XYZ file of C-alpha atoms in Angstrom:
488
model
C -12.924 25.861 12.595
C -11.816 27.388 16.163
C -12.488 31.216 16.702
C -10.512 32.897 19.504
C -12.401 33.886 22.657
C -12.443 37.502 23.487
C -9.617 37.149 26.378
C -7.720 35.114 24.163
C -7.829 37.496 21.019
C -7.604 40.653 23.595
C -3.535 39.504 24.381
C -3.553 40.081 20.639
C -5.250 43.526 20.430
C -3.143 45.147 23.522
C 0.358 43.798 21.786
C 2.576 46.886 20.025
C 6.070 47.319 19.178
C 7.715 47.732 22.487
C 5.422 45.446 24.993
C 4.639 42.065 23.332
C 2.222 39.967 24.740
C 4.822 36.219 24.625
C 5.673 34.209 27.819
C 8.110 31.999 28.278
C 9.515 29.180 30.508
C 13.218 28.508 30.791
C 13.187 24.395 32.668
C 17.252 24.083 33.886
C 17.768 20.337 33.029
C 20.972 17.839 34.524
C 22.914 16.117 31.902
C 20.797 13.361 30.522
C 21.714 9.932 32.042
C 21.109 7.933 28.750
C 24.153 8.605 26.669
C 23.935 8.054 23.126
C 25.924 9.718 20.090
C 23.027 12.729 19.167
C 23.875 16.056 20.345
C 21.566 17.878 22.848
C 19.635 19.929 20.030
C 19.194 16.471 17.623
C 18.092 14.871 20.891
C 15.199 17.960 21.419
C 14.423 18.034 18.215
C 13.849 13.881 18.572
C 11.743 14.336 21.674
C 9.585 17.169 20.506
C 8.745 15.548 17.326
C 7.393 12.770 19.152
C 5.310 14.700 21.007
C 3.892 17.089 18.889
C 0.218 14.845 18.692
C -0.136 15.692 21.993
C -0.795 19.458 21.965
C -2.857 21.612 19.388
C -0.577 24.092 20.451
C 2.353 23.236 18.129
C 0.973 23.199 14.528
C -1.612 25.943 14.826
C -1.461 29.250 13.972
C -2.717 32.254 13.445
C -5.604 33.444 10.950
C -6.812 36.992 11.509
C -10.111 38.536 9.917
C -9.958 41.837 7.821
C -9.629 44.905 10.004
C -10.498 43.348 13.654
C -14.151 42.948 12.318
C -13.698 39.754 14.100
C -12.004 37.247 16.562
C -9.047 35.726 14.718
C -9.340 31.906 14.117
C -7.119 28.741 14.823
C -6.148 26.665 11.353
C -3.365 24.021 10.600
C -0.535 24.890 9.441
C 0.011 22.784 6.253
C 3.775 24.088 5.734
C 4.769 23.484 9.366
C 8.061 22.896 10.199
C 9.551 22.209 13.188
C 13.061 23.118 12.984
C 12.042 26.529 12.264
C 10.896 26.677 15.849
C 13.789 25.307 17.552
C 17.077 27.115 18.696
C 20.450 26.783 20.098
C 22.637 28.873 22.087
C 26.401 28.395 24.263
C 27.181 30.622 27.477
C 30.689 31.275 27.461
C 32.286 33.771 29.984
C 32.730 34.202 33.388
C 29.257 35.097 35.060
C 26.888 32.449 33.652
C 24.342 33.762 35.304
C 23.986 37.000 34.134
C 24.996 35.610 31.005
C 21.872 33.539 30.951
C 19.420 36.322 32.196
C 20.440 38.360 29.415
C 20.162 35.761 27.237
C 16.435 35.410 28.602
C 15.747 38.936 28.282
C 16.858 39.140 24.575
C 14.235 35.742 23.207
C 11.877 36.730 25.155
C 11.827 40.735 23.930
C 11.866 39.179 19.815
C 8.739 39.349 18.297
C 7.684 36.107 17.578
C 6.831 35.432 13.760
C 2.785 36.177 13.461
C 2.824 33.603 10.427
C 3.391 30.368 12.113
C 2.251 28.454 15.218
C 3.677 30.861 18.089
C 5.726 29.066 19.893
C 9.578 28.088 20.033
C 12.283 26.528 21.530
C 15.881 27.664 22.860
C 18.464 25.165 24.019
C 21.337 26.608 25.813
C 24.196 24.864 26.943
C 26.982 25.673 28.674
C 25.373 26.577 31.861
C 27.578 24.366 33.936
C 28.400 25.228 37.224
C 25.985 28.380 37.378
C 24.624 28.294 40.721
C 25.742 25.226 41.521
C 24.214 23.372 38.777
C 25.986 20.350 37.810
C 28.692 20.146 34.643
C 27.288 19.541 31.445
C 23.626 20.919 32.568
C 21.563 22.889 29.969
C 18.138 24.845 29.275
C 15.362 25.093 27.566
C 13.974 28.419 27.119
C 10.044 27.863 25.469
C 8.509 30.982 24.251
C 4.928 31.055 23.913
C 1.984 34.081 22.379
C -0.327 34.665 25.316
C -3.339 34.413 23.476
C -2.629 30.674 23.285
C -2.593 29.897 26.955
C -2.694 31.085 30.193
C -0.407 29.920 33.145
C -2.666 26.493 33.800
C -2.400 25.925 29.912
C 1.159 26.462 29.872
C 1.706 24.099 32.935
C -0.379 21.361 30.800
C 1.502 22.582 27.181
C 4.871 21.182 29.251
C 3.271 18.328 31.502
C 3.028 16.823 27.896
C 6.310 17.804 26.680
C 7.884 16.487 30.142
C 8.323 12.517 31.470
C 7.928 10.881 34.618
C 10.849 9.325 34.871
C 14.334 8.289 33.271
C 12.776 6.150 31.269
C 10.808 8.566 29.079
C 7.510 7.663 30.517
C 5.303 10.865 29.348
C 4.388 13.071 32.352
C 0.741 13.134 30.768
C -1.187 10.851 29.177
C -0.555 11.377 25.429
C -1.624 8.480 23.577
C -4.814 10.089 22.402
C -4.606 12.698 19.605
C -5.053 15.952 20.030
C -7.704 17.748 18.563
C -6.162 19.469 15.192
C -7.450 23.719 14.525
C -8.840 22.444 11.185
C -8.535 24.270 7.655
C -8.383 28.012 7.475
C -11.900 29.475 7.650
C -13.417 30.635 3.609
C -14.551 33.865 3.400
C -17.834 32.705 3.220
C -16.951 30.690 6.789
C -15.701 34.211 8.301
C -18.820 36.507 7.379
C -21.315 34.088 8.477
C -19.563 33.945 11.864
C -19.072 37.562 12.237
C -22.958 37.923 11.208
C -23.594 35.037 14.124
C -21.705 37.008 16.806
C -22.827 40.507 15.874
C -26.377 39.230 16.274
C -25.410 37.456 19.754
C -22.772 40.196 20.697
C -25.644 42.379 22.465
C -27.027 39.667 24.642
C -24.029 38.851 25.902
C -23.387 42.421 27.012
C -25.881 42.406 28.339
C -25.409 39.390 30.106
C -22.122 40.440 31.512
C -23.527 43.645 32.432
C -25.712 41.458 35.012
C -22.966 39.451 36.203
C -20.582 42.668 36.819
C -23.490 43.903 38.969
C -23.890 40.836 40.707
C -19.950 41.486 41.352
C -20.357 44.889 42.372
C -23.443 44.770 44.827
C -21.776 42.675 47.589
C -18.180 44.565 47.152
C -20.230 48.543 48.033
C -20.523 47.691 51.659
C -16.584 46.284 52.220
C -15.933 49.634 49.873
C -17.576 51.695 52.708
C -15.941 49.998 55.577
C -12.451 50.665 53.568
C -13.087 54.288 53.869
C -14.723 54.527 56.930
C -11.149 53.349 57.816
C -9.725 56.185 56.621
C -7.514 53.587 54.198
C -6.754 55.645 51.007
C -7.979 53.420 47.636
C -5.626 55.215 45.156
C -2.470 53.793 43.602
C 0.803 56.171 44.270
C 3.101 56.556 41.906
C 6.170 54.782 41.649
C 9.207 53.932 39.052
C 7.090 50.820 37.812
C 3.832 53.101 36.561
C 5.699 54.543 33.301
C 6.218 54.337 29.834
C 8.621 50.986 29.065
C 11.187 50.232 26.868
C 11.070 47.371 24.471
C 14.165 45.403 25.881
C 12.890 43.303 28.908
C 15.322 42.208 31.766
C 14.994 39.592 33.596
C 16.187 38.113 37.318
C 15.274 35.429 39.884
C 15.735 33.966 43.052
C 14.619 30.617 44.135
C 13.726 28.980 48.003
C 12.376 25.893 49.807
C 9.242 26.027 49.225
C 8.964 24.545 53.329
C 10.112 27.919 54.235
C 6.757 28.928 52.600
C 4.286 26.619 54.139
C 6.444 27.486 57.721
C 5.400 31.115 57.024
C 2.046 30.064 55.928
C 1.255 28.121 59.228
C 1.921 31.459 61.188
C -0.927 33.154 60.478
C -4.197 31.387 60.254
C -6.193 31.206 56.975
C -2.677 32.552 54.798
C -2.714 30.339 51.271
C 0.876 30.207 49.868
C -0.352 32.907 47.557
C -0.389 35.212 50.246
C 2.862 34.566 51.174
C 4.373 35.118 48.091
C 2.689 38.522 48.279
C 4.328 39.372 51.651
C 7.565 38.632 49.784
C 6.828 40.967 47.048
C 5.698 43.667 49.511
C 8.700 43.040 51.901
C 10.933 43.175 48.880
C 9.572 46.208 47.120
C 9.152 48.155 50.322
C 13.407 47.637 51.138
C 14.086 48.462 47.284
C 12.244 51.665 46.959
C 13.588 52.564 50.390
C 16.677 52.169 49.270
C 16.293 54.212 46.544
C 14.341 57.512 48.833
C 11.469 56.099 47.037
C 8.946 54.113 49.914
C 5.686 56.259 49.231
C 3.684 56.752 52.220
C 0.770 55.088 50.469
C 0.743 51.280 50.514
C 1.556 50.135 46.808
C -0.937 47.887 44.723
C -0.690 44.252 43.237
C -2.730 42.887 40.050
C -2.564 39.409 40.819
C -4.084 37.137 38.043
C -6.737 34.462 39.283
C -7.327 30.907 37.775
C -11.075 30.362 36.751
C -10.725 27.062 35.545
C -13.004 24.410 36.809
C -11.082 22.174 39.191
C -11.219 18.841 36.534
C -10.360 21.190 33.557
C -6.665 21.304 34.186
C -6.608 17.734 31.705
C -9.157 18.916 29.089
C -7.327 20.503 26.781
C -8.687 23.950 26.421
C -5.265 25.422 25.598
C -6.785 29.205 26.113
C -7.024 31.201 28.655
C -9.099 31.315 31.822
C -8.246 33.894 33.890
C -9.815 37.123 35.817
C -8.134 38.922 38.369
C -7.980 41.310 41.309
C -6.311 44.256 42.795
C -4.767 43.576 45.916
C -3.076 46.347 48.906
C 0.571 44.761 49.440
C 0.353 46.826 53.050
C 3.862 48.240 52.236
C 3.628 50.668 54.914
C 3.548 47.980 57.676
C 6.871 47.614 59.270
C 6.376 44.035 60.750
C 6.409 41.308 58.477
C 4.015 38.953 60.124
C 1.642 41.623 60.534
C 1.774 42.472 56.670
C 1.438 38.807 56.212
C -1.887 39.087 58.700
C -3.519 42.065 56.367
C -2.295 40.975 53.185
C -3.900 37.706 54.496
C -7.549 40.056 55.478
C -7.292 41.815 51.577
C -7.183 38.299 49.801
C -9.966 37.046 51.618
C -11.972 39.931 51.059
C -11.403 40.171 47.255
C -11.953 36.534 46.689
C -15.772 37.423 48.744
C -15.966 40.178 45.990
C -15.771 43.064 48.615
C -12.587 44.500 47.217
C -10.426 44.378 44.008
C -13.491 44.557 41.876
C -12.568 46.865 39.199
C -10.145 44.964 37.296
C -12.878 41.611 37.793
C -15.681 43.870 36.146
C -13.765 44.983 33.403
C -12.730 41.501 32.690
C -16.589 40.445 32.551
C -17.290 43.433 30.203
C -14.847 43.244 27.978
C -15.462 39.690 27.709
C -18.575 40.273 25.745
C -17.309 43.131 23.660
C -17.828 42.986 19.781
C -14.192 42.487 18.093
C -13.322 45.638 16.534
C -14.569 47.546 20.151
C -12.684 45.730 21.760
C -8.915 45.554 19.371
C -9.989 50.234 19.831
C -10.023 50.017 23.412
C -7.591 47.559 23.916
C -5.123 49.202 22.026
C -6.033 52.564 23.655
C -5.360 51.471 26.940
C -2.400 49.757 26.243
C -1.340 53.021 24.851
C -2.222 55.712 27.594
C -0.876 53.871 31.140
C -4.014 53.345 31.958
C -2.454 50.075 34.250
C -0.481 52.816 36.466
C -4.209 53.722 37.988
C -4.881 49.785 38.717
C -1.492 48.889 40.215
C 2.158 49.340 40.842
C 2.852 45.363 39.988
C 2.162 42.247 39.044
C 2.213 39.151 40.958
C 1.684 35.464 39.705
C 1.772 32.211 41.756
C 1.562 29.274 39.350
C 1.442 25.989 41.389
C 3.502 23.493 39.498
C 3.903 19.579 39.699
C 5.717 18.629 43.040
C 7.164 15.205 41.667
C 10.716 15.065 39.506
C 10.607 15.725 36.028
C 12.503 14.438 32.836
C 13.143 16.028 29.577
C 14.316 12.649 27.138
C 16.319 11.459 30.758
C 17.502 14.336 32.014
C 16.233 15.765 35.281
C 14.441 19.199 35.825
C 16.526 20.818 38.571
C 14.400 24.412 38.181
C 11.988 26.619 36.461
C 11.959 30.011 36.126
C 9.177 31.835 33.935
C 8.477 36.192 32.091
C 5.205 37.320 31.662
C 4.051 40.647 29.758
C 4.047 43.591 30.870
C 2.276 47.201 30.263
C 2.910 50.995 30.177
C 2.336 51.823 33.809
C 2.945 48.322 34.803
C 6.683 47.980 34.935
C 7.445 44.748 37.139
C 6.209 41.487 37.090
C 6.772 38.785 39.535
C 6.355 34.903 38.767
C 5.899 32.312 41.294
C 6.383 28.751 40.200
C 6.835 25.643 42.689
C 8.363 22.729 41.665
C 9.380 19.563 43.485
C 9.591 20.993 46.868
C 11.378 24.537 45.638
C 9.327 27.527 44.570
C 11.327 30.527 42.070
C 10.091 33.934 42.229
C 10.924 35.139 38.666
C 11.544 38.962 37.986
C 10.735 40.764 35.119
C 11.223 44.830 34.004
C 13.309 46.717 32.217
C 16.288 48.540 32.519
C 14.908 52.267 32.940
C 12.845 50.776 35.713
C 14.880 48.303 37.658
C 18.252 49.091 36.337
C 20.205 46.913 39.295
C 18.029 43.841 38.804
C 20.404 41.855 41.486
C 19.443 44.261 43.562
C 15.734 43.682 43.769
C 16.465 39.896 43.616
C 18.739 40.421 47.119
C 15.551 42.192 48.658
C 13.602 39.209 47.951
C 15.869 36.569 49.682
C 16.486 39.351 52.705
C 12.248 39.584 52.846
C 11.805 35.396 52.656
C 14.564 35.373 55.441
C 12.864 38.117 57.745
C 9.353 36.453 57.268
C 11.233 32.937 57.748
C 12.713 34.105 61.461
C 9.381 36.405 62.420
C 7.615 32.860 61.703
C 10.276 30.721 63.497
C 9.170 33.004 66.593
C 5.454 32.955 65.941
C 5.212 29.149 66.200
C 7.477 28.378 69.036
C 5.034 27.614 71.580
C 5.550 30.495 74.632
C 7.866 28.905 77.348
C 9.244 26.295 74.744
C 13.375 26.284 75.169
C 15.623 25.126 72.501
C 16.863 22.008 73.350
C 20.575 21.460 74.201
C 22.823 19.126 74.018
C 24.498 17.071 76.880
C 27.448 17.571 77.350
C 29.979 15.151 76.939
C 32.332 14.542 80.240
C-alpha cells in the first residue's frame, strides 16, 4: 500500500477544468536502422511492453479517499491495458512545424483519464523534413500526471524506456523488477491511515514550522540590504499574470548547448541555469517591448529546484522532490552580460536562503498540511491568481543525458518538453540538454502569447546577443584575430 506525499497529492488538489496539472515529453526520433515488416506503432507498442517491469509508473493508478479526508493511494491496476495508452497521429500539410506544435498543444490540453495509470503515448509520423529532420523521422509525444513525477523522475521514467545504442541495449539497468503499488487499500486500510496521519499531522507542522524559520532567519538581513538598495520586491503586472484559457500552445527553439557553457565562462560563478535565465530575461524584455509592454519594474521567475539527494536519481522514487525560489530576471538591465552578472548575484543569494524565500516556506508548510487543508487551499489558490503576486514566469532547466539515445534503433535527434501552468502564471519555459544541444521549450496560451513564433525569435536573437557580448568578454585585451597569409 503506497499513500501519496503531500507535494505529490497537492498537483492533484490545484488541477481544475481549464489548467491541468499533466507534462509531457515529445523525443524527435531518426528512422530506425533495423528494418523489419512491423509498422512504427506495432514496433512501440513491442518496445514498451517489454519494458513495462521497469517502472511502477505504467500499471499504477489512481485510488482517491472519500472527500480529500486523505492522501490518495497508489494500487495495481488489475484491468490494465496497454493499448489503451498508446496513440498514433500523421502530419500532413505544408508547415510541419506548426503542424506539430499544435498537435502538442491539443494532447497535452486533454484531460487524461483519472481511472487508469496516467500516462500515455503519441506516435506521430510524418514529420519528415521539419527542420531539417531527416525523411521518414517520427515522435513520440509521452504525457504524464504531475503528481507521479517531477522533472528528475521523468528523466529516469524515459532513461528506462530509452537504449544505449542500436542494438537495444537499455539506457538503464532494468533487469530488476520494479516495485509493484500493491492492491487497492480496504476501507479498514484507509481509516487506520488517516487516524495514523491525523495523530502525526500536528508534529509535523510543527516541525516544518521550525524548518521555515530556520529558512527565514538567515534570508531578513539579505531582505534589508535589498531595500536599503532601494530595489523594489513586488511583481508588476504583465500579460502572463491573468486568468488562462484551457487550450495550451506550445513553441520552441533549440541551440548548442557550447554556446551556453561559452556564455557561462564569461562571468565567474554563472551555472548553466543562470544562463538560461538571462535568455528568458533577454527574450521577455525584447517581446514585451515590442508589444509597449517592458514595465519599468524588473519581472520575476519561479524557477523549480531539485531536492533530490545526489545518488537518488537511480532509486526509484518516481514522486516528486522539488522546492523552489523566486528569482529577479533584471529585465531592466540593458547589457546582457551585466544581466547575466546580477542574475548570476540573485541565484547565489537564494540558494544561501537570503532571497526567494517565500515560495521555499510555503513549500515546507504545506508539506505538512493535513489532506483536506490542504485539497481547500490548494484549490483556492489555484482559483484566485494568487501566482501573479509570486512571479511573472516560470523557468525550468532539466539537465538531461549528454550521450546518444535509441528508441528500438532509432536515434533521438531532440527533446522538447510542457509543464503546467496557473492563473497568474501564464508562460512557462523548459530547458532540456541533450547530447551536446539544449531546447528551450515554450508554453502559454493563445490570449497570452498569441504570436508564439514571435517569442521563440526573441529567444534565438537573446542567445545570439549573449553569444557575441561573451565572444568579447573572453578575448583576452590586445588579442587580434588571426589572419590568413596570403597566397602570392
Amino acid at each position: 500500500m503506497k499513500q501519496l506525499s503531500a507535494q505529490d497529492a497537492q498537483f492533484l488538489y490545484m488541477e481544475n477544468d481549464r489548467n491541468l496539472s499533466n507534462v509531457a515529453m515529445a523525443c524527435i526520433y531518426a528512422p530506425p536502422t533495423r528494418q523489419v515488416s512491423a509498422s512504427l506503432f506495432e514496433r512501440l507498442r513491442s518496445h514498451v511492453g517489454s519494458r513495462l517491469h521497469s517502472s511502477p509508473i505504467f500499471r499504477r493508478k489512481l485510488i482517491r479517499v472519500p472527500l480529500e479526508l486523505d492522501f490518495p493511494y497508489w494500487a495495481d491496476d488489475e484491468f490494465f491495458d496497454l493499448e489503451g495508452h498508446l496513440h498514433s497521429h500523421r502530419l500532413t500539410g505544408g508547415d510541419r512545424w506548426k503542424a506539430f506544435c499544435e498537435l502538442m498543444g491539443r494532447i497535452y490540453s486533454r484531460p487524461m483519464d483519472m481511472n487508469r495509470p496516467l500516462w500515455e503515448m503519441h506516435l506521430v509520423e510524418g514529420i519528415g523534413g521539419m527542420r531539417d529532420f531527416p525523411e521518414d523521422s517520427f515522435a513520440v509525444i509521452t504525457k504524464l500526471h504531475h503528481a507521479a513525477v517531477d522533472g528528475a523522475a521523468t528523466m529516469r521514467f524515459f532513461g528506462c524506456l530509452s537504449d544505449r545504442d542500436a542494438k537495444g541495449t537499455p539506457a538503464w539497468d532494468i533487469s530488476g523488477e520494479t516495485e509493484h503499488a500493491g492492491e487497492a487499500p480496504t476501507s479498514e486500510d484507509i481509516w487506520k491511515q488517516f487516524l495514523r496521519n491525523r495523530v502525526s499531522s500536528p508534529l509535523r507542522m510543527t516541525r516544518s514550522l521550525l524548518r521555515a524559520a530556520a529558512l527565514v532567519a538567515p534570508g531578513m538581513r539579505g531582505t534589508l540590504i535589498h531595500r536599503k538598495d532601494g530595489e523594489k520586491d513586488s511583481v508588476p503586472a504583465t500579460r502572463f499574470n491573468r486568468r488562462l484559457a484551457p487550450v495550451k500552445n506550445f513553441d520552441a527553439a533549440e541551440f548548442s548547448l557550447d554556446d551556453f557553457k561559452l556564455v557561462q565562462r564569461a562571468v565567474e560563478g554563472a551555472k548553466i541555469n543562470d544562463v538560461v535565465l538571462a535568455v528568458c530575461s533577454g527574450a521577455l524584455r525584447s517581446y514585451l517591448a515590442r508589444h509597449g509592454e517592458l514595465p519599468a519594474g524588473s519581472l520575476v521567475g519561479w524557477v523549480p529546484v531539485n531536492t533530490r539527494d545526489a545518488g537518488a536519481a537511480a532509486d526509484g522514487r518516481e514522486g516528486n522532490q522539488v522546492t523552489a525560489m523566486t528569482i529577479d530576471l533584471c529585465t531592466r538591465i540593458d547589457d546582457p552580460i551585466e544581466r547575466l552578472q546580477k542574475i548570476t548575484g540573485e541565484t547565489t543569494l537564494a540558494k544561501e536562503g537570503k532571497s526567494g524565500l517565500f515560495v521555499r516556506v510555503i513549500s515546507e508548510i504545506s508539506g505538512s498540511m493535513p489532506s483536506t487543508a490542504l485539497a481547500l487551499v490548494s484549490r483556492a489558490l489555484a482559483s484566485s491568481g494568487a501566482s501573479a503576486n509570486l512571479c511573472n514566469v516560470a523557468v525550468s532547466n532539466v539537465p538531461g543525458p549528454q550521450t546518444l539515445m535509441y528508441l528500438d534503433g532509432a536515434r533521438c535527434l531532440q527533446q522538447f518538453g510542457m509543464t503546467p501552468l496557473a492563473d497568474g502564471m501564464g508562460l512557462f519555459v523548459i530547458a532540456l540538454s541533450y547530447n551536446g544541444r539544449i531546447s528551450l521549450s515554450l508554453v502559454s496560451t493563445r490570449d497570452v502569447v498569441p504570436d508564439m513564433p514571435v517569442l521563440r525569435g526573441c529567444m534565438e536573437v537573446s542567445v545570439a546577443e549573449l553569444v557575441r557580448a561573451a565572444k568579447k568578454r573572453n578575448t583576452p585585451r590586445g588579442a587580434a584575430p588571426r589572419r590568413r597569409k596570403s597566397r602570392s
